[in-house]
Coordinates of C-alpha atoms in Angstrom, one line a residue:
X12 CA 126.5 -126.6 140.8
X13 CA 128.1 -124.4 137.9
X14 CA 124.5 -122.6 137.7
X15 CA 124.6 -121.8 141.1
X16 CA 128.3 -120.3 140.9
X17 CA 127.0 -118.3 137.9
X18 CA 124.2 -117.0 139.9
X19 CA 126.1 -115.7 143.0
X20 CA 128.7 -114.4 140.8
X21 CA 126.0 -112.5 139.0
X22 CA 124.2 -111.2 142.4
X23 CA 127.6 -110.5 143.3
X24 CA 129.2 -108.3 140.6
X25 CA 125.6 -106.5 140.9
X26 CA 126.0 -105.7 144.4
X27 CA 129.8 -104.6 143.4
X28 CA 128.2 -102.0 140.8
X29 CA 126.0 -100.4 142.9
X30 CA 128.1 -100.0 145.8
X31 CA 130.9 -98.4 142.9
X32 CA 128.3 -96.4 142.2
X33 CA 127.9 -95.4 145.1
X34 CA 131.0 -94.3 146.0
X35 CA 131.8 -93.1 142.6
X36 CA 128.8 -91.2 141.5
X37 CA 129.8 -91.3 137.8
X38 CA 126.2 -89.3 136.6
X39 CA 127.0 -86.4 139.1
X40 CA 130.5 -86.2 137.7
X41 CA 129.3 -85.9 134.1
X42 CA 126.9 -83.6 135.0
X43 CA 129.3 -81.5 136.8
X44 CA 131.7 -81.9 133.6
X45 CA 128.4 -80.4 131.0
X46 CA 127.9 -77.9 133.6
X47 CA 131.4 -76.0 133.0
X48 CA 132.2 -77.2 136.9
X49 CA 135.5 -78.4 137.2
X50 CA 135.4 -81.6 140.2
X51 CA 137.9 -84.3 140.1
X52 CA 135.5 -88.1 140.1
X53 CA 138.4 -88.8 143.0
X54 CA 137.2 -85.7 144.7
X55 CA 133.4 -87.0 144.6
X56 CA 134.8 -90.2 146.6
X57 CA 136.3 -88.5 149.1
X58 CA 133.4 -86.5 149.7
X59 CA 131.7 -89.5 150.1
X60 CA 134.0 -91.0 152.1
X61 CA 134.1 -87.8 154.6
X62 CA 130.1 -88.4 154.5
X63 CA 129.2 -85.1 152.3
X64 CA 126.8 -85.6 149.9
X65 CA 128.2 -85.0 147.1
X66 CA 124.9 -84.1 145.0
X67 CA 124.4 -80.8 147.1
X68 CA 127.9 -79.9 146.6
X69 CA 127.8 -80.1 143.2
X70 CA 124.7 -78.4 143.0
X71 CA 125.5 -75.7 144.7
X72 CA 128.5 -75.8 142.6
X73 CA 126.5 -75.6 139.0
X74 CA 123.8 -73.0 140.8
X75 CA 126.6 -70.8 141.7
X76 CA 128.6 -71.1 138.2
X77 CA 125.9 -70.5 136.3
X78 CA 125.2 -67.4 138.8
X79 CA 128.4 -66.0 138.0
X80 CA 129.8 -66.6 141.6
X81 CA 133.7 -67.5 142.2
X82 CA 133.0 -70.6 145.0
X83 CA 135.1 -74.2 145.7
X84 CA 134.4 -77.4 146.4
X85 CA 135.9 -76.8 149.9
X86 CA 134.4 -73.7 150.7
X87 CA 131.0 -75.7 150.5
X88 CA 132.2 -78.3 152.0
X89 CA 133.8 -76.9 155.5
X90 CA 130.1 -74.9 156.1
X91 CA 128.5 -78.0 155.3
X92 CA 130.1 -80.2 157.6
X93 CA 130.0 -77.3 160.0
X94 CA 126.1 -77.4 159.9
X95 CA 125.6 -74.8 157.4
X96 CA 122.4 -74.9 155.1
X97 CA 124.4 -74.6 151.6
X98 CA 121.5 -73.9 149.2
X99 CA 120.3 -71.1 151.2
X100 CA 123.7 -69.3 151.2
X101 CA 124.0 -70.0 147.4
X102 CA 120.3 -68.8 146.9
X103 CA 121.2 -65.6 149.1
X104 CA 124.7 -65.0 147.4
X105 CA 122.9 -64.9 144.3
X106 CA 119.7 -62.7 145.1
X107 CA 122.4 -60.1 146.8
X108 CA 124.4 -60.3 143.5
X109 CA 121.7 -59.3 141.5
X110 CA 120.3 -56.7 144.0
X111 CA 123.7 -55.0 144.3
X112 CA 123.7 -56.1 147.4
X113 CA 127.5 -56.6 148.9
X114 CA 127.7 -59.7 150.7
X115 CA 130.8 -62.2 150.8
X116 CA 130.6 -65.8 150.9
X117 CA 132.3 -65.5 154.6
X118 CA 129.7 -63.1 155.8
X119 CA 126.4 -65.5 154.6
X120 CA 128.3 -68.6 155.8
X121 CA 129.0 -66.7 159.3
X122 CA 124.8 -65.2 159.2
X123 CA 123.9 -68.7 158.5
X124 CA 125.9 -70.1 161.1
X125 CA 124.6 -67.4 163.9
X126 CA 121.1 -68.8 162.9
X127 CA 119.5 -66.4 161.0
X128 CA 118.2 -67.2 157.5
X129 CA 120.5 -65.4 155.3
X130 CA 117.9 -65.7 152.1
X131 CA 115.3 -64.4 154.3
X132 CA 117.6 -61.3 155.2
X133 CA 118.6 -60.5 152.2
X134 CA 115.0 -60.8 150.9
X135 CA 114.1 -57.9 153.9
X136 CA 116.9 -56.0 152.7
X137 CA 115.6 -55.5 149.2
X138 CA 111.8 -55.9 150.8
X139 CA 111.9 -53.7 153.4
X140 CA 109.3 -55.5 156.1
X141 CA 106.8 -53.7 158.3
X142 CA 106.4 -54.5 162.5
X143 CA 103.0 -54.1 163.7
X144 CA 103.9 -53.0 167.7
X145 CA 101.0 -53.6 170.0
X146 CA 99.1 -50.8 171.8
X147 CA 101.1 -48.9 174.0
X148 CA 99.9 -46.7 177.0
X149 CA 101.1 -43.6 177.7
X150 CA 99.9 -40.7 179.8
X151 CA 99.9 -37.1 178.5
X152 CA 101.0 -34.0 181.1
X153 CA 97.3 -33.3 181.3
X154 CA 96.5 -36.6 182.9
X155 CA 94.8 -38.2 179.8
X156 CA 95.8 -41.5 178.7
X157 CA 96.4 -42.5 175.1
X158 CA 97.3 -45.9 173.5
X159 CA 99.0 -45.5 169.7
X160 CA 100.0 -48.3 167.4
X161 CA 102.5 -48.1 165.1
X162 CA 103.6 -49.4 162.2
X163 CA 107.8 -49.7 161.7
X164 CA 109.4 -50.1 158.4
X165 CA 112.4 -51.9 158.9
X166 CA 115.1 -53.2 156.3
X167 CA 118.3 -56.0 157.0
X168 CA 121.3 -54.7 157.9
X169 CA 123.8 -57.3 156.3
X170 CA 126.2 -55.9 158.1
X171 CA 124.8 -56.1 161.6
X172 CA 123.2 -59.7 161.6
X173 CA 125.5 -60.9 163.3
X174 CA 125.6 -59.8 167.2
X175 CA 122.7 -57.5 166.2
X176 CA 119.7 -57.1 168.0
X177 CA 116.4 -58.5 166.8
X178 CA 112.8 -57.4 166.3
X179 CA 111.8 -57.8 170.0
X180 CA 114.1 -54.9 170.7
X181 CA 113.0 -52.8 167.6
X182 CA 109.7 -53.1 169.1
X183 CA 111.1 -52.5 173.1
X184 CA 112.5 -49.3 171.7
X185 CA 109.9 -48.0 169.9
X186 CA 107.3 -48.3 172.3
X187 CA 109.7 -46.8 175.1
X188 CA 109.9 -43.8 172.4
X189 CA 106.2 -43.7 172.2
X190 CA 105.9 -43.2 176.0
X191 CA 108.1 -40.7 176.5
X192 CA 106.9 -38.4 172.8
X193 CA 103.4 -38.6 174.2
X194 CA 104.2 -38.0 178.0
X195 CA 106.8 -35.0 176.5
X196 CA 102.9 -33.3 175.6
X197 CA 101.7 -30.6 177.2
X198 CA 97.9 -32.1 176.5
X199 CA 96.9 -35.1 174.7
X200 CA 95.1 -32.8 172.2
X201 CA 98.6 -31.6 170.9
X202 CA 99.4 -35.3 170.2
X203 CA 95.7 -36.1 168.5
X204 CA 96.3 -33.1 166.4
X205 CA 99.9 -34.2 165.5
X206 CA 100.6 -37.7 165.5
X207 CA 103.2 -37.7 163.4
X208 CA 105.0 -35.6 166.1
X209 CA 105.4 -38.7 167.8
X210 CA 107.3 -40.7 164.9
X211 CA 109.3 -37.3 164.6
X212 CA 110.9 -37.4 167.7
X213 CA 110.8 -41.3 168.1
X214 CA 113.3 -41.1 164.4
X215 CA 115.5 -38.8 166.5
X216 CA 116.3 -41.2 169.0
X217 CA 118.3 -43.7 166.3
X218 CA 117.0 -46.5 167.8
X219 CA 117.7 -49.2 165.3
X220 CA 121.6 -48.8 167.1
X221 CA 123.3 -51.8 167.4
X222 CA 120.5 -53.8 165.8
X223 CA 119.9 -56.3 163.1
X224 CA 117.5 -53.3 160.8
X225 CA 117.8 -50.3 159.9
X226 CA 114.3 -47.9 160.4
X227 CA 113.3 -46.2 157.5
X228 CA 110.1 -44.8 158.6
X229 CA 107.7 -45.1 162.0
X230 CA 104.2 -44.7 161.2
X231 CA 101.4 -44.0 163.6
X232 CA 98.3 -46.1 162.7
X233 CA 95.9 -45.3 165.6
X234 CA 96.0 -43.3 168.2
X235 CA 92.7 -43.6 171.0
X236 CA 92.1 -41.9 174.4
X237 CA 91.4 -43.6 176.9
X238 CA 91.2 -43.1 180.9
X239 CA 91.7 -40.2 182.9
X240 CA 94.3 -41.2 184.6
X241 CA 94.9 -38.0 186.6
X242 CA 91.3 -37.7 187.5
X243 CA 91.6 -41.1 188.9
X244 CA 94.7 -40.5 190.7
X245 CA 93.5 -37.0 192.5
X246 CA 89.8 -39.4 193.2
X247 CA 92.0 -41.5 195.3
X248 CA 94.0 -39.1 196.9
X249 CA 91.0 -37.1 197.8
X250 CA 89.6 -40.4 199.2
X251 CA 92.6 -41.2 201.0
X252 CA 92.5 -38.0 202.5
X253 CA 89.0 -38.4 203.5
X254 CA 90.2 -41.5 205.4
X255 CA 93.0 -39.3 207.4
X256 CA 90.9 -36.7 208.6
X257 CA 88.4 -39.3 209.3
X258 CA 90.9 -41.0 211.7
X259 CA 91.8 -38.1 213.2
X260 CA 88.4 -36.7 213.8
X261 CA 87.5 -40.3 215.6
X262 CA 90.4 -39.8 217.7
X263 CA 89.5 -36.4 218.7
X264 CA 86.4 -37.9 219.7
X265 CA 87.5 -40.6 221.7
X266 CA 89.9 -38.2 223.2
X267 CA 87.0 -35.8 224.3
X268 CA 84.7 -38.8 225.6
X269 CA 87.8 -40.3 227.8
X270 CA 88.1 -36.4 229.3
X271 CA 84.0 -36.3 230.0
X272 CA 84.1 -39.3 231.9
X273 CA 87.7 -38.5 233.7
X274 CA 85.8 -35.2 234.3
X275 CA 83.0 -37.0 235.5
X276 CA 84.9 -39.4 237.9
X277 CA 86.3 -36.5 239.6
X278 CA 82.6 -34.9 240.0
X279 CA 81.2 -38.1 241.8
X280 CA 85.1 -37.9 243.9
X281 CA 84.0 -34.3 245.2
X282 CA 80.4 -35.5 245.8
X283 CA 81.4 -38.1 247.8
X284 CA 83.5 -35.9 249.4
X285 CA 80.9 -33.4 250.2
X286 CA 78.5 -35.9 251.8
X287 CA 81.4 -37.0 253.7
X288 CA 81.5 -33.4 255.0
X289 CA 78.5 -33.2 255.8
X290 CA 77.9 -36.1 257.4
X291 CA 80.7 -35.0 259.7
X292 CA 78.1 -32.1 260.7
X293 CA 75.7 -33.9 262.9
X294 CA 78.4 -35.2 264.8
X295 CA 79.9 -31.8 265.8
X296 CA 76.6 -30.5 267.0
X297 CA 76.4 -33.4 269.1
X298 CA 80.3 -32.2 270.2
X299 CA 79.3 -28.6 270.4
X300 CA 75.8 -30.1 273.1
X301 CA 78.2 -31.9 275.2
X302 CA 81.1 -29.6 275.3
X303 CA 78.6 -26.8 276.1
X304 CA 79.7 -24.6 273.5
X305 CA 76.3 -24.9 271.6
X306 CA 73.1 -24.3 273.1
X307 CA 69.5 -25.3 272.8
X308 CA 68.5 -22.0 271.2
X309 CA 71.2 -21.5 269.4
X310 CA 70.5 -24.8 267.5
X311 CA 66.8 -23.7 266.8
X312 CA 67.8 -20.4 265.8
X313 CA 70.1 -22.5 263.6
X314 CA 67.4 -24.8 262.2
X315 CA 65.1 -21.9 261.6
X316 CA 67.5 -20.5 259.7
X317 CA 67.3 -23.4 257.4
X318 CA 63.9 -23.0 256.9
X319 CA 64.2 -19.7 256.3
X320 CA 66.6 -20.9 253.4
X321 CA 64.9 -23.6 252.0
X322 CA 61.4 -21.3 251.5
X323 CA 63.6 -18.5 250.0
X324 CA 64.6 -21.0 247.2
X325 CA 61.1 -22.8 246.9
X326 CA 59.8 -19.1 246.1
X327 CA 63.0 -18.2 244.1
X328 CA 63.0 -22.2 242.1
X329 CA 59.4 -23.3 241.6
X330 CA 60.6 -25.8 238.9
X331 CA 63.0 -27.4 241.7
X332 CA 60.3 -26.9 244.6
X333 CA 58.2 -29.3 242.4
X334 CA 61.3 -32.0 241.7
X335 CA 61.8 -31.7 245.5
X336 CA 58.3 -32.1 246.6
X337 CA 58.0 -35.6 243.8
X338 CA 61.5 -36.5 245.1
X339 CA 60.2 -36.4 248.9
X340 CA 57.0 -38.2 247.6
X341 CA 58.7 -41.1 246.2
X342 CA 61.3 -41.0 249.1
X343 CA 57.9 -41.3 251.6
X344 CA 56.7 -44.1 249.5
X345 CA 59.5 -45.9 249.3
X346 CA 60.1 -45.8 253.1
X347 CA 56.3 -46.8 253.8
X348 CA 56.7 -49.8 251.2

């Protein structure tokens, strides 16, 4: 029984050391003592105890001593729990130390914060980084399109990453400046002769305003032709054209074959009303016999009159003498049928 009381008392008082340990990380505190950084061992429990690890804090703390850099224990501390990344703002405040670089602790903590990687910034601030934009299509005054790529040279501004624009808009801006430089052209010859015209006048715009970088130079890297776009354009306007007058002409034409058959209606009206006429003829010679006013020799003078007529015309229209005398034919045929 006494062995088994020695036991647990052993597990136990092993258990006790580690969790003392735990809370009271004795190593870190010597460490921090060799490394000139003064932290209270109390201090490292109540890190703990507010659920800091206290190992990044104190190395951060050492890094940053050793650095040169004036920093507490609860500076590190309030951007930790705050969600900060503490070694990168200790690795940035250092590499913008030694760059001459001025940045405060309150301005990395705040870049951090935005969620920008301050140690990346600071690294494009002393490495100024070049933005590849894609091809952009403009159109010169001549008609002739062009598509340039260009290469931007950008640096951090510290002072601007916060609230400042990123590369999306670097790149938004550029292009836009492209476009207009290149449609500014009198021909696209000028621009192929002078590309640098464009990076010129696209400089002159300051568009790195309100941004994140500053531009230090715009290069162009390519510059190819490509459609003509005003060829194109007057192609389908000719051809739309085309269409109009094509439209019109039709309706002309269905305008002037509804008038030839309105014309021809009222033909075959006076026709009809012609033979009606003379159908009405007949029946006043029959008026004229009865009423006396015509005679017998009166109406042969009257039919050799006609004869008279029709032989005049024979001899005068041979062509229609023949139609008549095949018209007559067929009519005698048809009647003996």
């Amino acid at each position: 029984m006494e062995n088994y009381t020695a036991l647990i008392a052993v597990i136990g008082g092993i258990v006790l050391l580690f969790v003392f340990l735990y809370f009271v990380p004795v190593n870190l505190w010597i460490t921090a003592q060799f490394s000139n950084v003064r932290v209270g061992l109390l201090e490292l429990v109540f890190m703990r105890i507010r659920k800091v690890p206290p190992r990044i804090v104190v190395d951060a703390m050492i890094t940053a001593t050793k650095a040169g850099l004036e920093l507490t224990t609860t500076d590190l501390e309030t951007h930790y729990l705050a969600g900060g990344n503490v070694p990168s703002v200790i690795k940035a405040l250092i590499s913008a130390d030694k760059a001459n670089i001025n940045l405060t602790f309150k301005q990395a903590t705040a870049i951090d914060l935005a969620g920008r990687d301050v140690f990346e910034a600071v690294q494009i601030s002393v490495n100024p980084k070049v933005i590849t934009t894609p091809k952009v299509a403009a159109v010169a005054a001549d008609g002739i399109q062009l598509m340039a790529i260009a290469r931007v040279t950008v640096r951090a501004n510290i002072q601007q990453l916060v609230g400042g624009a990123g590369e999306d808009t670097i790149l938004a801006r550029v292009g836009e400046g492209i476009v207009t430089s290149i449609g500014s052209a009198g021909t696209h010859k000028q621009v192929l002769e002078n590309p640098d015209k464009i990076s010129k006048l696209v400089l002159q715009r300051g568009l790195d305003a309100g941004t994140a970088f500053e531009i230090l130079s715009i290069d162009i890297a390519d510059v190819d032709v490509g459609t003509n776009i005003g060829a194109t354009l007057q192609t389908d306007q000719a051809q739309a054209d085309l269409k109009v007058a094509e439209a019109k002409a039709e309706e002309r034409r269905a305008m002037a074959v509804a008038s030839e058959q309105e014309m021809k209606a009222k033909s075959q009206e006076a026709r009809a009303k012609v033979i009606e006429a003379e159908a009405e003829i007949p029946r006043a010679i029959a008026e004229a016999f009865r009423s006396g006013n015509l005679g017998v020799m009166d109406y042969y003078k009257f039919e050799n009159i006609k004869a008279d007529t029709d032989m005049r015309e024979s001899i005068a229209n041979p062509a229609q003498k023949s139609s008549n005398s095949g018209k007559r034919r067929s009519d005698g045929g048809s009647s003996k049928s």
